[in-house]
Amino acid sequence: MTTDPWQDLLGCLDLTAHGTGTGTGTYEGRSQQLSYRRLFGGQFLAQFARAACLAAPGKALKSLHTQFVREGRTGEPVRYEADVPQHGRTFATVRLTARQEHGVVAVASASLHVWEEGPDRQTAEPAPALPGPERTVELVLLPWESRAATDLDTVQSEPPVYELWTRIPAAPSDLGPALLAYATDLTPIGTALRPLEGLTQADAGRAFASAVTAHTVWFHRPFATGRWLLLRQHSPLGAHGRCFGRGDVLAEDGTLLASYAQEALLRFGG
C-alpha cells in the first residue's frame, strides 16, 4: 500500500499523551514511513515542537533547541518525556528527551510565550519574486510543492547560499510551528556543500559522512500554512569536520517569520 507522504507526516504529529501531570508528561509519536536509512531529523524537530506545546498549553512556541544524540531507528515510535520547570503567566520552559528502545536519541529545550502587543520592526532584505512552476524542485522529504531559482545540488563551485520557496499545505494552526521546524532541517548541509566542486548531497556515505548534531529554530511571529514561504539560508563556515548554517523564513511579502541555525558533522575521507 502506498502511503500519502503528507498524511503520513500529519499522522506523526498526532502525539498520544501518557501519564501527563503538573510539570511532567510523556508523549508518543509514530515514525514516518520513509525509505531512508535513519529517522529524518525534521521528524524529531516537528514532534519536539508538538510535545512542547502540549506540555505548556495556552502559549506559543518561541524557540526550540535540539541536540541529536544518536541515530533514530525507522519503523519504531518515539517517546518524548517532558519536564516543565517553569510555566508562568506569559513564559514557559519545557525540557524534552526523545527515546527509542536503544536509548536516548535526542534532547531539546523549548521556550514558549504568549503573543504580546508592542513595537514591530525588522531588518531583512526583501523577498525576491516567487519563481515560476518551471523552477519546481523535487525534495523527497518535503511532501509539498517547492521551487528554487538556483540548483542546490550543483557540481560547480558556487557560494554557500540558497533560497528555497516552499508551500506547506493548509493545516490546523497549532501544527504550524511543527511543520515549519520540519522544513528547516532539509537543506542546510547541501548549502554548505555548494562551494565544493564535484560534490553534492548525493555523495553522502561515499565521499563524506554527514549528520545533524544541533538545530535551533526561533519563531518570531504567528503565521498561517497554505502560503508560500522563503527559506533564505547561508553557510558561513565549514571546518574541523563540521559545518554551520543559518537562515531566515520570510513570507512572500517579506515579513520575517522565523530564523534557524544548524550545526552538522561533515567528515571527509577515512
mmCIF file of C-alpha atoms in Angstrom:
data_model
loop_
_atom_site.group_PDB
_atom_site.id
_atom_site.type_symbol
_atom_site.label_atom_id
_atom_site.label_comp_id
_atom_site.label_asym_id
_atom_site.label_seq_id
_atom_site.Cartn_x
_atom_site.Cartn_y
_atom_site.Cartn_z
ATOM 1 C CA MET A 1 0.000 0.000 0.000
ATOM 2 C CA THR A 2 1.363 3.417 -0.979
ATOM 3 C CA THR A 3 1.406 5.941 1.849
ATOM 4 C CA ASP A 4 0.457 9.560 1.188
ATOM 5 C CA PRO A 5 3.554 11.434 2.479
ATOM 6 C CA TRP A 6 1.559 14.466 3.637
ATOM 7 C CA GLN A 7 -0.976 12.416 5.580
ATOM 8 C CA ASP A 8 1.878 10.306 6.935
ATOM 9 C CA LEU A 9 3.587 13.424 8.313
ATOM 10 C CA LEU A 10 0.348 14.712 9.841
ATOM 11 C CA GLY A 11 -0.157 11.331 11.475
ATOM 12 C CA CYS A 12 3.289 11.573 13.064
ATOM 13 C CA LEU A 13 2.266 14.853 14.690
ATOM 14 C CA ASP A 14 -0.771 13.287 16.359
ATOM 15 C CA LEU A 15 1.043 12.523 19.604
ATOM 16 C CA THR A 16 -0.506 10.289 22.246
ATOM 17 C CA ALA A 17 -0.242 11.549 25.832
ATOM 18 C CA HIS A 18 0.671 9.161 28.650
ATOM 19 C CA GLY A 19 0.725 9.965 32.348
ATOM 20 C CA THR A 20 0.631 13.727 31.964
ATOM 21 C CA GLY A 21 0.571 15.722 35.167
ATOM 22 C CA THR A 22 1.638 19.030 36.616
ATOM 23 C CA GLY A 23 5.096 19.829 35.286
ATOM 24 C CA THR A 24 5.647 16.476 33.550
ATOM 25 C CA GLY A 25 4.304 14.331 30.739
ATOM 26 C CA THR A 26 5.166 11.658 28.214
ATOM 27 C CA TYR A 27 4.042 11.775 24.584
ATOM 28 C CA GLU A 28 4.474 9.133 21.902
ATOM 29 C CA GLY A 29 4.541 9.605 18.163
ATOM 30 C CA ARG A 30 4.918 7.109 15.388
ATOM 31 C CA SER A 31 7.704 7.467 12.845
ATOM 32 C CA GLN A 32 7.435 8.448 9.203
ATOM 33 C CA GLN A 33 7.221 5.699 6.619
ATOM 34 C CA LEU A 34 10.207 6.720 4.536
ATOM 35 C CA SER A 35 12.763 4.775 2.506
ATOM 36 C CA TYR A 36 15.554 6.389 4.498
ATOM 37 C CA ARG A 37 18.249 4.627 6.495
ATOM 38 C CA ARG A 38 17.527 6.569 9.686
ATOM 39 C CA LEU A 39 14.818 8.802 11.095
ATOM 40 C CA PHE A 40 14.827 12.205 9.429
ATOM 41 C CA GLY A 41 15.870 14.923 11.869
ATOM 42 C CA GLY A 42 12.919 17.039 10.782
ATOM 43 C CA GLN A 43 10.597 14.444 12.302
ATOM 44 C CA PHE A 44 12.259 14.924 15.691
ATOM 45 C CA LEU A 45 12.032 18.718 15.380
ATOM 46 C CA ALA A 46 8.348 18.560 14.488
ATOM 47 C CA GLN A 47 7.474 16.123 17.251
ATOM 48 C CA PHE A 48 9.521 18.051 19.822
ATOM 49 C CA ALA A 49 7.573 21.163 18.814
ATOM 50 C CA ARG A 50 4.246 19.386 19.268
ATOM 51 C CA ALA A 51 5.252 17.859 22.617
ATOM 52 C CA ALA A 52 6.407 21.250 23.928
ATOM 53 C CA CYS A 53 3.096 22.896 23.008
ATOM 54 C CA LEU A 54 1.117 20.066 24.582
ATOM 55 C CA ALA A 55 3.171 20.239 27.772
ATOM 56 C CA ALA A 56 2.668 24.014 28.140
ATOM 57 C CA PRO A 57 -0.800 24.758 26.727
ATOM 58 C CA GLY A 58 -2.009 28.287 26.166
ATOM 59 C CA LYS A 59 1.329 29.596 24.893
ATOM 60 C CA ALA A 60 3.043 29.822 21.514
ATOM 61 C CA LEU A 61 6.388 28.204 20.738
ATOM 62 C CA LYS A 62 9.128 30.866 20.803
ATOM 63 C CA SER A 63 12.270 28.777 20.341
ATOM 64 C CA LEU A 64 13.322 25.158 20.055
ATOM 65 C CA HIS A 65 16.919 23.997 20.519
ATOM 66 C CA THR A 66 17.590 20.345 19.696
ATOM 67 C CA GLN A 67 20.712 18.205 20.067
ATOM 68 C CA PHE A 68 20.850 14.866 18.282
ATOM 69 C CA VAL A 69 22.463 12.154 20.402
ATOM 70 C CA ARG A 70 22.313 9.063 18.167
ATOM 71 C CA GLU A 71 20.532 7.837 15.045
ATOM 72 C CA GLY A 72 16.833 7.156 15.338
ATOM 73 C CA ARG A 73 15.525 3.821 14.099
ATOM 74 C CA THR A 74 12.939 3.712 11.359
ATOM 75 C CA GLY A 75 9.712 1.804 11.917
ATOM 76 C CA GLU A 76 9.797 2.426 15.671
ATOM 77 C CA PRO A 77 7.791 5.030 17.612
ATOM 78 C CA VAL A 78 9.498 7.757 19.647
ATOM 79 C CA ARG A 79 8.641 8.606 23.271
ATOM 80 C CA TYR A 80 9.015 12.235 24.351
ATOM 81 C CA GLU A 81 9.471 12.840 28.073
ATOM 82 C CA ALA A 82 8.598 16.429 29.007
ATOM 83 C CA ASP A 83 9.629 18.314 32.122
ATOM 84 C CA VAL A 84 8.193 21.809 32.669
ATOM 85 C CA PRO A 85 10.381 23.631 35.206
ATOM 86 C CA GLN A 86 8.648 26.970 34.594
ATOM 87 C CA HIS A 87 5.116 27.768 33.426
ATOM 88 C CA GLY A 88 4.242 31.354 34.284
ATOM 89 C CA ARG A 89 1.603 33.762 33.057
ATOM 90 C CA THR A 90 3.456 34.703 29.844
ATOM 91 C CA PHE A 91 6.501 32.415 29.554
ATOM 92 C CA ALA A 92 7.121 28.689 29.880
ATOM 93 C CA THR A 93 10.170 26.435 29.574
ATOM 94 C CA VAL A 94 9.985 22.769 28.585
ATOM 95 C CA ARG A 95 12.845 20.247 28.637
ATOM 96 C CA LEU A 96 12.332 17.231 26.389
ATOM 97 C CA THR A 97 14.017 13.848 25.956
ATOM 98 C CA ALA A 98 13.318 11.608 22.950
ATOM 99 C CA ARG A 99 13.759 7.878 23.495
ATOM 100 C CA GLN A 100 13.557 4.694 21.484
ATOM 101 C CA GLU A 101 14.288 1.161 22.612
ATOM 102 C CA HIS A 102 18.060 1.627 22.185
ATOM 103 C CA GLY A 103 18.150 4.712 24.399
ATOM 104 C CA VAL A 104 18.064 8.494 24.185
ATOM 105 C CA VAL A 105 18.130 9.680 20.558
ATOM 106 C CA ALA A 106 17.737 13.461 21.017
ATOM 107 C CA VAL A 107 17.164 16.118 23.663
ATOM 108 C CA ALA A 108 15.599 19.557 23.335
ATOM 109 C CA SER A 109 14.817 22.709 25.229
ATOM 110 C CA ALA A 110 11.780 24.761 24.250
ATOM 111 C CA SER A 111 10.679 28.244 25.262
ATOM 112 C CA LEU A 112 7.077 29.385 24.896
ATOM 113 C CA HIS A 113 5.473 32.804 25.175
ATOM 114 C CA VAL A 114 2.059 34.420 24.978
ATOM 115 C CA TRP A 115 1.956 36.692 21.916
ATOM 116 C CA GLU A 116 2.067 40.308 23.125
ATOM 117 C CA GLU A 117 1.488 43.697 21.510
ATOM 118 C CA GLY A 118 4.387 46.147 21.131
ATOM 119 C CA PRO A 119 6.616 47.977 18.644
ATOM 120 C CA ASP A 120 7.122 45.967 15.446
ATOM 121 C CA ARG A 121 10.241 46.375 13.309
ATOM 122 C CA GLN A 122 12.581 44.150 11.304
ATOM 123 C CA THR A 123 15.751 44.380 9.247
ATOM 124 C CA ALA A 124 15.717 41.903 6.387
ATOM 125 C CA GLU A 125 16.327 42.033 2.661
ATOM 126 C CA PRO A 126 13.041 41.958 0.694
ATOM 127 C CA ALA A 127 11.916 38.621 -0.681
ATOM 128 C CA PRO A 128 12.582 38.182 -4.415
ATOM 129 C CA ALA A 129 9.827 37.277 -6.839
ATOM 130 C CA LEU A 130 8.468 33.756 -6.495
ATOM 131 C CA PRO A 131 9.980 31.578 -9.267
ATOM 132 C CA GLY A 132 7.562 30.122 -11.790
ATOM 133 C CA PRO A 133 6.399 26.490 -11.807
ATOM 134 C CA GLU A 134 9.196 25.622 -14.238
ATOM 135 C CA ARG A 135 11.555 26.048 -11.240
ATOM 136 C CA THR A 136 9.833 23.336 -9.213
ATOM 137 C CA VAL A 137 12.293 21.180 -7.275
ATOM 138 C CA GLU A 138 11.667 17.648 -6.064
ATOM 139 C CA LEU A 139 12.673 17.260 -2.427
ATOM 140 C CA VAL A 140 11.555 13.797 -1.359
ATOM 141 C CA LEU A 141 11.334 14.616 2.346
ATOM 142 C CA LEU A 142 9.137 17.686 1.814
ATOM 143 C CA PRO A 143 5.652 16.405 0.911
ATOM 144 C CA TRP A 144 4.534 19.661 -0.701
ATOM 145 C CA GLU A 145 5.472 21.994 -3.561
ATOM 146 C CA SER A 146 8.859 23.758 -3.523
ATOM 147 C CA ARG A 147 10.665 26.000 -6.017
ATOM 148 C CA ALA A 148 14.143 27.500 -6.298
ATOM 149 C CA ALA A 149 15.816 29.863 -8.747
ATOM 150 C CA THR A 150 19.185 28.076 -8.339
ATOM 151 C CA ASP A 151 20.247 24.450 -8.126
ATOM 152 C CA LEU A 152 21.107 23.257 -4.624
ATOM 153 C CA ASP A 153 22.978 20.180 -5.830
ATOM 154 C CA THR A 154 25.262 21.821 -8.378
ATOM 155 C CA VAL A 155 28.596 20.134 -9.131
ATOM 156 C CA GLN A 156 30.073 23.564 -9.852
ATOM 157 C CA SER A 157 31.676 25.605 -7.084
ATOM 158 C CA GLU A 158 29.065 28.147 -6.020
ATOM 159 C CA PRO A 159 28.665 30.465 -2.999
ATOM 160 C CA PRO A 160 27.253 28.727 0.099
ATOM 161 C CA VAL A 161 23.856 30.412 -0.157
ATOM 162 C CA TYR A 162 20.481 29.005 -1.148
ATOM 163 C CA GLU A 163 16.905 30.273 -1.312
ATOM 164 C CA LEU A 164 14.087 27.738 -1.277
ATOM 165 C CA TRP A 165 10.448 28.667 -1.763
ATOM 166 C CA THR A 166 8.126 26.137 -0.169
ATOM 167 C CA ARG A 167 4.374 25.962 0.420
ATOM 168 C CA ILE A 168 3.236 23.882 3.361
ATOM 169 C CA PRO A 169 -0.375 22.781 2.704
ATOM 170 C CA ALA A 170 -3.111 24.348 4.813
ATOM 171 C CA ALA A 171 -3.159 22.681 8.218
ATOM 172 C CA PRO A 172 -4.573 23.395 11.687
ATOM 173 C CA SER A 173 -2.875 26.458 13.175
ATOM 174 C CA ASP A 174 -1.479 24.519 16.131
ATOM 175 C CA LEU A 175 0.590 22.388 13.708
ATOM 176 C CA GLY A 176 2.217 25.387 12.011
ATOM 177 C CA PRO A 177 5.373 25.631 14.170
ATOM 178 C CA ALA A 178 5.996 21.879 13.947
ATOM 179 C CA LEU A 179 5.642 21.829 10.161
ATOM 180 C CA LEU A 180 7.888 24.861 9.761
ATOM 181 C CA ALA A 181 10.546 23.338 12.025
ATOM 182 C CA TYR A 182 10.369 20.177 9.903
ATOM 183 C CA ALA A 183 11.032 22.157 6.707
ATOM 184 C CA THR A 184 14.119 23.952 8.063
ATOM 185 C CA ASP A 185 16.098 20.740 8.584
ATOM 186 C CA LEU A 186 16.431 19.599 4.981
ATOM 187 C CA THR A 187 18.840 21.848 3.047
ATOM 188 C CA PRO A 188 21.490 23.491 5.320
ATOM 189 C CA ILE A 189 24.057 20.712 4.698
ATOM 190 C CA GLY A 190 23.502 20.927 0.960
ATOM 191 C CA THR A 191 24.055 24.684 1.190
ATOM 192 C CA ALA A 192 27.364 24.108 2.993
ATOM 193 C CA LEU A 193 28.471 21.741 0.217
ATOM 194 C CA ARG A 194 27.853 24.191 -2.644
ATOM 195 C CA PRO A 195 31.423 25.650 -2.700
ATOM 196 C CA LEU A 196 32.935 22.144 -3.044
ATOM 197 C CA GLU A 197 33.309 21.386 -6.737
ATOM 198 C CA GLY A 198 32.118 17.959 -7.826
ATOM 199 C CA LEU A 199 30.289 17.150 -4.571
ATOM 200 C CA THR A 200 26.591 17.180 -3.693
ATOM 201 C CA GLN A 201 24.388 15.655 -1.026
ATOM 202 C CA ALA A 202 24.049 12.612 -3.287
ATOM 203 C CA ASP A 203 27.663 11.745 -2.388
ATOM 204 C CA ALA A 204 26.815 11.281 1.304
ATOM 205 C CA GLY A 205 28.019 7.929 2.595
ATOM 206 C CA ARG A 206 30.581 7.627 -0.194
ATOM 207 C CA ALA A 207 32.723 10.771 -0.375
ATOM 208 C CA PHE A 208 31.759 12.046 3.060
ATOM 209 C CA ALA A 209 29.677 11.325 6.165
ATOM 210 C CA SER A 210 27.114 13.845 7.384
ATOM 211 C CA ALA A 211 24.669 14.081 10.261
ATOM 212 C CA VAL A 212 22.965 16.974 12.006
ATOM 213 C CA THR A 213 24.280 17.460 15.550
ATOM 214 C CA ALA A 214 22.268 20.514 16.680
ATOM 215 C CA HIS A 215 19.403 22.587 15.290
ATOM 216 C CA THR A 216 17.637 25.658 16.655
ATOM 217 C CA VAL A 217 14.528 27.444 15.401
ATOM 218 C CA TRP A 218 13.234 30.808 16.659
ATOM 219 C CA PHE A 219 9.613 31.697 15.918
ATOM 220 C CA HIS A 220 9.173 35.470 15.637
ATOM 221 C CA ARG A 221 5.571 35.880 14.509
ATOM 222 C CA PRO A 222 2.414 33.790 14.133
ATOM 223 C CA PHE A 223 1.827 32.618 10.576
ATOM 224 C CA ALA A 224 -0.585 30.546 8.533
ATOM 225 C CA THR A 225 0.207 27.477 6.465
ATOM 226 C CA GLY A 226 -1.050 27.199 2.891
ATOM 227 C CA ARG A 227 1.032 30.158 1.690
ATOM 228 C CA TRP A 228 4.450 30.429 0.062
ATOM 229 C CA LEU A 229 7.409 30.792 2.430
ATOM 230 C CA LEU A 230 11.005 31.667 1.551
ATOM 231 C CA LEU A 231 13.782 29.797 3.355
ATOM 232 C CA ARG A 232 16.835 32.020 2.842
ATOM 233 C CA GLN A 233 19.993 30.410 4.155
ATOM 234 C CA HIS A 234 23.767 30.553 4.010
ATOM 235 C CA SER A 235 26.657 28.590 5.477
ATOM 236 C CA PRO A 236 29.441 30.867 6.768
ATOM 237 C CA LEU A 237 31.685 28.062 7.992
ATOM 238 C CA GLY A 238 32.886 24.547 7.297
ATOM 239 C CA ALA A 239 35.852 23.414 9.440
ATOM 240 C CA HIS A 240 37.174 20.640 11.693
ATOM 241 C CA GLY A 241 34.758 18.026 10.391
ATOM 242 C CA ARG A 242 31.689 20.209 10.925
ATOM 243 C CA CYS A 243 29.627 22.731 9.001
ATOM 244 C CA PHE A 244 27.409 25.536 10.235
ATOM 245 C CA GLY A 245 24.481 27.231 8.554
ATOM 246 C CA ARG A 246 21.744 29.696 9.410
ATOM 247 C CA GLY A 247 18.643 31.004 7.719
ATOM 248 C CA ASP A 248 15.524 33.115 7.844
ATOM 249 C CA VAL A 249 11.945 32.252 6.934
ATOM 250 C CA LEU A 250 10.041 35.037 5.211
ATOM 251 C CA ALA A 251 6.503 35.390 3.951
ATOM 252 C CA GLU A 252 6.015 36.283 0.301
ATOM 253 C CA ASP A 253 5.591 39.947 1.284
ATOM 254 C CA GLY A 254 8.965 39.892 3.082
ATOM 255 C CA THR A 255 7.669 39.597 6.655
ATOM 256 C CA LEU A 256 10.273 37.813 8.802
ATOM 257 C CA LEU A 257 8.523 34.872 10.446
ATOM 258 C CA ALA A 258 11.292 32.696 11.880
ATOM 259 C CA SER A 259 15.044 32.105 11.943
ATOM 260 C CA TYR A 260 17.085 28.950 12.320
ATOM 261 C CA ALA A 261 20.638 27.658 12.697
ATOM 262 C CA GLN A 262 22.177 24.228 12.285
ATOM 263 C CA GLU A 263 25.466 22.523 13.053
ATOM 264 C CA ALA A 264 26.274 19.220 11.382
ATOM 265 C CA LEU A 265 29.008 16.629 11.060
ATOM 266 C CA LEU A 266 30.670 16.866 7.650
ATOM 267 C CA ARG A 267 33.569 14.391 7.639
ATOM 268 C CA PHE A 268 35.609 13.658 4.522
ATOM 269 C CA GLY A 269 37.888 10.724 3.813
ATOM 270 C CA GLY A 270 38.769 7.800 6.010
#
